[in-house]
Short mmCIF file of C-alpha atoms and ligand atoms in Angstrom, two decimals:
data_model
loop_
_atom_site.label_atom_id
_atom_site.label_comp_id
_atom_site.label_asym_id
_atom_site.label_seq_id
_atom_site.Cartn_x
_atom_site.Cartn_y
_atom_site.Cartn_z
CA MET A 965 -11.40 -0.18 -53.89
CA ILE A 966 -9.79 0.29 -50.57
CA GLN A 967 -7.45 3.22 -49.91
CA THR A 968 -3.81 1.64 -49.49
CA GLU A 969 -2.08 5.85 -49.45
CA TYR A 970 -2.15 7.30 -45.38
CA LYS A 971 0.79 8.97 -44.01
CA ASN A 972 0.64 7.72 -40.65
CA LEU A 973 -0.25 3.75 -41.70
CA MET A 974 1.06 1.31 -44.85
CA ILE A 975 -1.72 -1.12 -46.27
CA ALA A 976 -1.07 -4.20 -48.08
CA ILE A 977 -4.06 -7.05 -49.39
CA GLU A 978 -3.11 -9.96 -49.64
CA GLY A 979 -5.03 -13.15 -50.79
CA SER A 980 -8.19 -11.90 -48.48
CA THR A 981 -5.74 -10.47 -45.35
CA CYS A 982 -5.79 -7.16 -45.13
CA PHE A 983 -2.76 -6.25 -43.30
CA ILE A 984 -2.30 -2.41 -41.53
CA THR A 985 1.00 -1.52 -40.04
CA ILE A 986 1.08 1.72 -38.09
CA ASN A 987 3.76 3.19 -39.68
CA ARG A 988 5.35 5.16 -37.16
CA ALA A 989 8.67 3.64 -36.17
CA ASP A 990 11.18 6.16 -35.32
CA LYS A 991 7.59 7.15 -31.90
CA LEU A 992 7.82 3.74 -31.66
CA ASN A 993 4.52 3.55 -34.12
CA ALA A 994 2.62 5.68 -30.77
CA LEU A 995 -0.72 6.60 -30.96
CA ASN A 996 -1.21 10.02 -32.09
CA LYS A 997 -4.32 11.65 -33.16
CA SER A 998 -4.26 11.01 -37.25
CA THR A 999 -3.18 7.90 -36.17
CA LEU A 1000 -6.40 6.67 -34.88
CA ASN A 1001 -8.23 8.74 -37.01
CA GLU A 1002 -6.64 7.26 -40.29
CA LEU A 1003 -6.80 3.50 -37.97
CA HIS A 1004 -10.24 4.44 -38.14
CA HIS A 1005 -10.78 5.03 -41.75
CA ALA A 1006 -8.60 2.10 -43.15
CA ILE A 1007 -9.71 -0.80 -41.26
CA THR A 1008 -13.35 0.31 -41.33
CA MET A 1009 -12.87 0.44 -45.59
CA ALA A 1010 -11.88 -2.90 -44.58
CA LEU A 1011 -14.89 -4.44 -42.22
CA ARG A 1012 -16.77 -2.85 -45.95
CA GLU A 1013 -14.63 -4.83 -48.22
CA GLU A 1014 -16.46 -7.41 -49.56
CA SER A 1015 -13.29 -9.67 -51.16
CA ILE A 1016 -11.71 -8.74 -46.98
CA PHE A 1017 -11.66 -11.38 -45.39
CA ALA A 1018 -9.48 -10.66 -42.00
CA ILE A 1019 -7.21 -7.88 -41.34
CA VAL A 1020 -4.15 -7.78 -39.67
CA LEU A 1021 -3.01 -5.44 -37.20
CA THR A 1022 1.29 -5.06 -36.31
CA GLY A 1023 3.65 -2.37 -36.13
CA SER A 1024 6.55 -0.78 -38.22
CA GLY A 1025 10.67 -2.14 -38.23
CA THR A 1026 11.77 -4.47 -35.71
CA LYS A 1027 11.21 -2.37 -32.13
CA SER A 1028 7.94 -1.48 -31.67
CA PHE A 1029 3.83 -2.89 -32.13
CA VAL A 1030 3.02 0.69 -31.06
CA ALA A 1031 4.25 2.55 -27.89
CA GLY A 1032 1.07 3.45 -26.25
CA ALA A 1033 -1.20 7.50 -27.71
CA ASP A 1034 1.02 9.64 -28.03
CA ILE A 1035 1.45 11.53 -24.66
CA SER A 1036 3.38 14.24 -26.25
CA GLU A 1037 -0.21 15.70 -27.67
CA PHE A 1038 -1.80 14.54 -24.34
CA SER A 1039 0.50 15.97 -22.11
CA ASN A 1040 -1.74 19.58 -21.71
CA TYR A 1041 -4.86 17.70 -21.55
CA ASP A 1042 -7.85 18.91 -18.94
CA ALA A 1043 -10.69 16.30 -17.62
CA GLU A 1044 -12.57 16.89 -21.04
CA GLU A 1045 -10.34 16.44 -23.12
CA GLY A 1046 -8.93 13.20 -21.37
CA LYS A 1047 -12.53 12.44 -22.00
CA ALA A 1048 -13.20 13.07 -25.24
CA LEU A 1049 -9.49 11.15 -25.99
CA ALA A 1050 -11.24 8.13 -24.38
CA SER A 1051 -14.02 7.98 -25.31
CA GLU A 1052 -13.71 8.87 -29.19
CA GLY A 1053 -10.90 6.58 -29.35
CA GLN A 1054 -13.05 3.35 -27.71
CA SER A 1055 -15.95 4.45 -30.13
CA LYS A 1056 -13.95 5.00 -33.46
CA VAL A 1057 -10.92 2.15 -33.13
CA PHE A 1058 -10.54 -0.53 -29.70
CA ASP A 1059 -14.26 -0.92 -30.24
CA VAL A 1060 -15.14 -1.45 -33.77
CA ILE A 1061 -12.28 -3.44 -34.15
CA HIS A 1062 -13.53 -5.36 -31.02
CA ASN A 1063 -17.42 -5.52 -31.72
CA ALA A 1064 -16.08 -6.40 -36.54
CA HIS A 1065 -17.80 -9.64 -37.43
CA LYS A 1066 -14.21 -10.14 -39.09
CA PRO A 1067 -11.53 -11.65 -37.28
CA ILE A 1068 -9.18 -9.30 -36.45
CA ILE A 1069 -5.81 -10.55 -34.94
CA ALA A 1070 -2.92 -8.10 -34.01
CA ALA A 1071 0.85 -9.61 -34.40
CA VAL A 1072 2.40 -7.99 -31.89
CA ASN A 1073 6.65 -8.02 -32.91
CA GLY A 1074 7.44 -6.39 -30.44
CA TYR A 1075 7.43 -3.35 -27.74
CA ALA A 1076 3.30 -3.89 -27.06
CA LEU A 1077 2.00 -0.99 -24.23
CA GLY A 1078 -0.34 1.23 -22.15
CA GLY A 1079 -2.99 1.67 -25.58
CA GLY A 1080 0.03 -0.90 -28.50
CA LEU A 1081 -1.60 -4.00 -25.87
CA GLU A 1082 -4.35 -1.36 -25.62
CA LEU A 1083 -4.82 -2.37 -28.99
CA ALA A 1084 -4.19 -5.75 -29.65
CA LEU A 1085 -6.38 -5.64 -27.09
CA ALA A 1086 -9.03 -5.39 -28.56
CA CYS A 1087 -8.43 -7.89 -31.65
CA HIS A 1088 -9.98 -11.07 -30.90
CA ILE A 1089 -6.45 -13.30 -31.32
CA ARG A 1090 -3.20 -12.63 -30.81
CA VAL A 1091 0.35 -13.87 -32.38
CA ALA A 1092 3.35 -12.50 -30.49
CA SER A 1093 7.84 -11.75 -31.67
CA LYS A 1094 9.29 -13.76 -28.81
CA THR A 1095 11.16 -10.07 -28.51
CA ALA A 1096 8.06 -8.83 -27.55
CA LYS A 1097 7.37 -7.10 -23.85
CA LEU A 1098 4.21 -6.26 -23.22
CA GLY A 1099 3.16 -3.17 -20.56
CA LEU A 1100 0.03 -1.28 -19.37
CA PRO A 1101 2.34 2.08 -17.85
CA GLU A 1102 -0.15 4.72 -17.23
CA VAL A 1103 -0.32 4.24 -13.26
CA SER A 1104 3.51 6.15 -14.32
CA LEU A 1105 1.87 8.61 -16.41
CA GLY A 1106 -0.41 9.02 -12.78
CA LEU A 1107 -3.12 7.68 -15.41
CA ILE A 1108 -4.88 4.98 -15.76
CA PRO A 1109 -5.66 2.69 -19.41
CA GLY A 1110 -8.31 4.19 -21.21
CA TYR A 1111 -9.00 2.72 -24.21
CA GLY A 1112 -10.32 -0.34 -22.89
CA GLY A 1113 -7.88 -2.02 -20.36
CA THR A 1114 -8.76 -2.25 -17.21
CA GLN A 1115 -11.98 -4.46 -18.76
CA ARG A 1116 -10.34 -6.29 -21.91
CA LEU A 1117 -7.27 -7.19 -20.23
CA THR A 1118 -9.38 -8.65 -16.66
CA GLN A 1119 -12.14 -10.43 -19.40
CA LEU A 1120 -8.46 -12.09 -20.91
CA ILE A 1121 -6.87 -12.74 -17.83
CA GLY A 1122 -8.72 -12.44 -14.68
CA ARG A 1123 -8.78 -9.54 -11.76
CA GLY A 1124 -6.20 -10.90 -9.75
CA LEU A 1125 -3.74 -11.17 -12.74
CA ALA A 1126 -5.17 -7.79 -13.72
CA MET A 1127 -4.48 -6.34 -10.73
CA GLU A 1128 -1.22 -6.51 -10.25
CA PHE A 1129 -0.60 -6.01 -14.05
CA ILE A 1130 -2.23 -2.77 -14.34
CA LEU A 1131 -0.79 -1.19 -10.90
CA THR A 1132 2.66 -1.64 -10.81
CA GLY A 1133 2.55 -0.95 -14.15
CA GLU A 1134 5.74 -3.23 -15.67
CA MET A 1135 7.15 -4.36 -18.94
CA ILE A 1136 6.69 -8.04 -19.47
CA SER A 1137 8.13 -10.70 -21.67
CA ALA A 1138 6.02 -12.51 -24.58
CA ASP A 1139 7.01 -16.11 -22.99
CA ARG A 1140 5.12 -15.51 -20.07
CA ALA A 1141 2.40 -13.12 -21.75
CA TYR A 1142 1.53 -16.49 -22.80
CA GLU A 1143 1.79 -17.92 -19.27
CA LEU A 1144 -1.07 -15.24 -19.06
CA GLY A 1145 -2.71 -16.65 -21.48
CA LEU A 1146 -2.62 -13.06 -22.95
CA VAL A 1147 -1.22 -14.06 -25.98
CA ASN A 1148 -2.05 -17.11 -27.98
CA HIS A 1149 1.35 -16.85 -29.42
CA VAL A 1150 4.60 -16.20 -29.01
CA VAL A 1151 7.45 -17.25 -32.31
CA ALA A 1152 9.94 -16.43 -33.82
CA PRO A 1153 9.97 -12.67 -35.07
CA GLU A 1154 10.93 -14.07 -38.54
CA GLU A 1155 7.41 -16.14 -37.95
CA LEU A 1156 5.45 -13.82 -36.79
CA MET A 1157 3.16 -13.97 -39.73
CA LYS A 1158 3.73 -16.83 -41.01
CA LYS A 1159 2.95 -18.09 -37.69
CA THR A 1160 -0.78 -15.69 -38.37
CA ASN A 1161 -0.74 -16.33 -42.31
CA GLU A 1162 -1.67 -19.84 -41.26
CA LEU A 1163 -3.92 -19.29 -38.54
CA LEU A 1164 -6.19 -17.19 -40.69
CA ASP A 1165 -5.32 -19.88 -43.59
CA THR A 1166 -7.48 -22.80 -41.11
CA ILE A 1167 -10.47 -19.64 -40.51
CA LYS A 1168 -9.96 -18.31 -43.63
CA SER A 1169 -11.62 -22.11 -44.98
CA LYS A 1170 -14.78 -22.04 -42.52
CA SER A 1171 -18.14 -20.68 -42.64
CA PRO A 1172 -17.50 -16.64 -42.52
CA LYS A 1173 -21.09 -16.66 -41.72
CA ALA A 1174 -20.50 -19.02 -38.35
CA VAL A 1175 -17.15 -17.21 -38.47
CA ALA A 1176 -19.16 -13.98 -38.08
CA GLY A 1177 -21.93 -14.68 -36.06
CA ALA A 1178 -18.60 -16.09 -33.04
CA ILE A 1179 -16.98 -13.34 -33.19
CA LYS A 1180 -19.81 -12.15 -31.75
CA ALA A 1181 -21.80 -14.35 -29.42
CA ILE A 1182 -17.94 -14.28 -27.87
CA ASN A 1183 -18.62 -10.66 -27.26
CA ALA A 1184 -22.00 -10.59 -26.05
CA SER A 1185 -20.32 -12.17 -23.32
CA GLN A 1186 -18.94 -9.89 -21.69
CA SER A 1187 -20.82 -7.36 -22.70
CA ASN A 1188 -20.63 -4.40 -19.56
CA SER A 1189 -21.09 -0.83 -18.45
CA GLY A 1190 -17.16 -0.88 -16.87
CA TYR A 1191 -15.60 0.10 -19.63
CA GLU A 1192 -17.52 4.09 -19.10
CA THR A 1193 -16.78 3.62 -15.64
CA GLU A 1194 -12.82 3.19 -17.39
CA ILE A 1195 -13.75 6.37 -19.31
CA GLU A 1196 -14.63 8.26 -16.11
CA GLU A 1197 -11.48 7.50 -13.87
CA PHE A 1198 -9.05 8.31 -16.74
CA SER A 1199 -10.49 11.94 -17.91
CA LYS A 1200 -10.27 12.98 -14.35
CA ARG A 1201 -6.04 12.08 -13.62
CA PHE A 1202 -5.68 14.68 -16.46
CA GLY A 1203 -4.27 17.51 -15.13
CA THR A 1204 -3.68 16.75 -10.97
CA ASP A 1205 -0.36 17.31 -9.99
CA GLU A 1206 0.76 13.25 -10.21
CA PHE A 1207 -0.59 12.90 -13.81
CA LYS A 1208 2.11 16.83 -14.36
CA GLU A 1209 4.66 15.22 -12.89
CA GLY A 1210 4.39 11.52 -14.26
CA VAL A 1211 3.56 12.30 -18.45
CA GLY A 1212 5.90 15.95 -17.34
CA ALA A 1213 8.88 12.87 -15.75
CA PHE A 1214 8.27 10.47 -20.55
CA LEU A 1215 8.89 14.25 -21.45
CA GLU A 1216 12.01 15.14 -19.47
CA LYS A 1217 12.96 11.82 -19.91
CA ARG A 1218 13.60 11.82 -15.92
CA LYS A 1219 12.38 8.67 -13.65
CA PRO A 1220 8.88 10.07 -12.03
CA ASP A 1221 8.42 10.92 -8.15
CA PHE A 1222 4.60 11.46 -7.07
CA ASN A 1223 6.14 11.94 -3.10
CA LYS A 1224 7.22 15.60 -3.71
CA LYS A 1225 5.34 17.69 -1.98
N1 COA B 2217 4.21 8.68 -27.07
C1 COA B 2217 5.04 9.55 -27.49
N2 COA B 2217 6.98 9.78 -27.62
C2 COA B 2217 6.97 7.82 -27.44
C3 COA B 2217 6.41 7.03 -27.07
C4 COA B 2217 4.92 7.34 -26.58
N3 COA B 2217 3.54 6.52 -25.83
N4 COA B 2217 6.78 6.26 -26.74
C5 COA B 2217 8.24 6.32 -27.09
N5 COA B 2217 7.85 7.66 -27.66
C6 COA B 2217 8.56 8.57 -28.20
C7 COA B 2217 10.12 8.59 -27.80
O1 COA B 2217 9.82 9.67 -27.05
C8 COA B 2217 11.37 8.71 -28.05
O2 COA B 2217 11.91 10.27 -28.97
P1 COA B 2217 11.99 10.89 -29.36
O3 COA B 2217 13.77 10.55 -30.47
O4 COA B 2217 12.10 12.18 -30.51
O5 COA B 2217 13.17 11.71 -27.85
C9 COA B 2217 10.64 7.83 -29.60
O6 COA B 2217 9.20 7.45 -29.15
C10 COA B 2217 11.81 6.71 -29.66
O7 COA B 2217 11.64 6.05 -27.89
P2 COA B 2217 13.28 6.51 -26.01
O8 COA B 2217 12.02 6.32 -25.41
O9 COA B 2217 14.43 6.63 -27.12
O10 COA B 2217 13.06 4.29 -26.89
P3 COA B 2217 13.70 3.15 -25.99
O11 COA B 2217 14.06 2.42 -26.13
O12 COA B 2217 14.24 4.59 -25.11
O13 COA B 2217 12.53 3.49 -24.61
C11 COA B 2217 9.84 2.49 -24.36
C12 COA B 2217 11.88 2.63 -25.09
C13 COA B 2217 9.32 2.29 -24.88
C14 COA B 2217 10.72 2.13 -22.96
C15 COA B 2217 9.95 3.90 -24.29
O14 COA B 2217 10.41 5.06 -24.80
C16 COA B 2217 8.66 4.50 -22.95
O15 COA B 2217 8.41 4.29 -21.84
N6 COA B 2217 7.56 4.83 -23.67
C17 COA B 2217 6.68 5.57 -23.68
C18 COA B 2217 5.88 4.19 -23.05
C19 COA B 2217 4.25 4.31 -22.34
O16 COA B 2217 4.21 5.00 -21.03
N7 COA B 2217 3.02 4.45 -22.59
C20 COA B 2217 2.01 4.45 -22.43
C21 COA B 2217 1.40 5.57 -22.73
S1 COA B 2217 -0.87 6.54 -22.51
#
C-alpha cells in the first residue's frame, strides 16, 4: 500500500498512475528539505508498488510547478553545506527519477525555475501548460544549477542553447521551450492532465519490461562525470560575497548588485 499522507505532497492513485502534487502553493511549491525527503519517500514507494505503472509530478495551484529550491533554507550555507545539499538532493530525488524503471512525466503547470526545472528535466517526459515559465536563474543568486541542470539541459537542447539559457538566467515561455526541445508538448492549462494521461495510455499499452529496458538504454547514452563537477562548482559558490548579495537581494525583495565594492 502506498502512503498517501504527507505534509508537503498530495498523492492520488488513478488506475495504475500515481500523481504526486507538490503542495506548498504559498511558497510557489519551492523545494525545502522536508519536501525533498517526502518526494524521495513517495517516489521510492511508487516505484516499488507493483500495481503502479507510471508517475506524474506536478505542482499545486495554477501559478507554479516548482519555483526552485527553497532559498530561505540555504541562505547561510557554506561550501560544505552547499555540497551536501546538491549531492543529497541528486542522489535521493533527481537521480532516482532519472533512473526510474517506470515512466515519470512532469506536468509543468506554471513556474519551473531552478531546482523546479531541474526536477522536470530529471523526468522522462515533460508536458507543459501554455502559461508555464521556465528558467535556471541561479546565476542571479550567485549560484549555478546544482540538481543536474547543467548536465540534463545540455543533453536535451545542446551546448550553445544551454550556455545562453544558464548564463543569462532568463525565463522563457512554454512555446519557446517547445521550440528548443526542452518540453515535449505544450497544451492549454485545462488540457494538461488530459494530454499527460493520453501519453501514458499509449505507453501503458506497450510491454512494461520493454519500456523499462528502453528507459535504461536511453539513459546509458548520457552517462558522464559532469554531475560531480556540477556539485563541486555549485558548492564553491556558497558563502561567497556574490552569493550573499544574490540570495540577500532575493530575500530583501530587491535587485542584486554584483558590482558593488
Ligand atoms: N525559495 C523560497 N521561497 C520562494 C521561492 C524560492 N525559490 N520562490 C518563491 N518563494 C516565495 C516568495 O519568497 C514568497 O514568499 P512570501 O509570500 O512569504 O514573501 C512566495 O513564494 C511568493 O513568491 P513572490 O516572489 O512573492 O511571487 P511573484 O509572483 O512576485 O514572483 C517568481 C514569482 C517565481 C518570479 C519569484 O518568486 C522568484 O523569482 N522566485 C525565485 C526563483 C528562483 O530564483 N529559483 C531558483 C532557486 S535555486
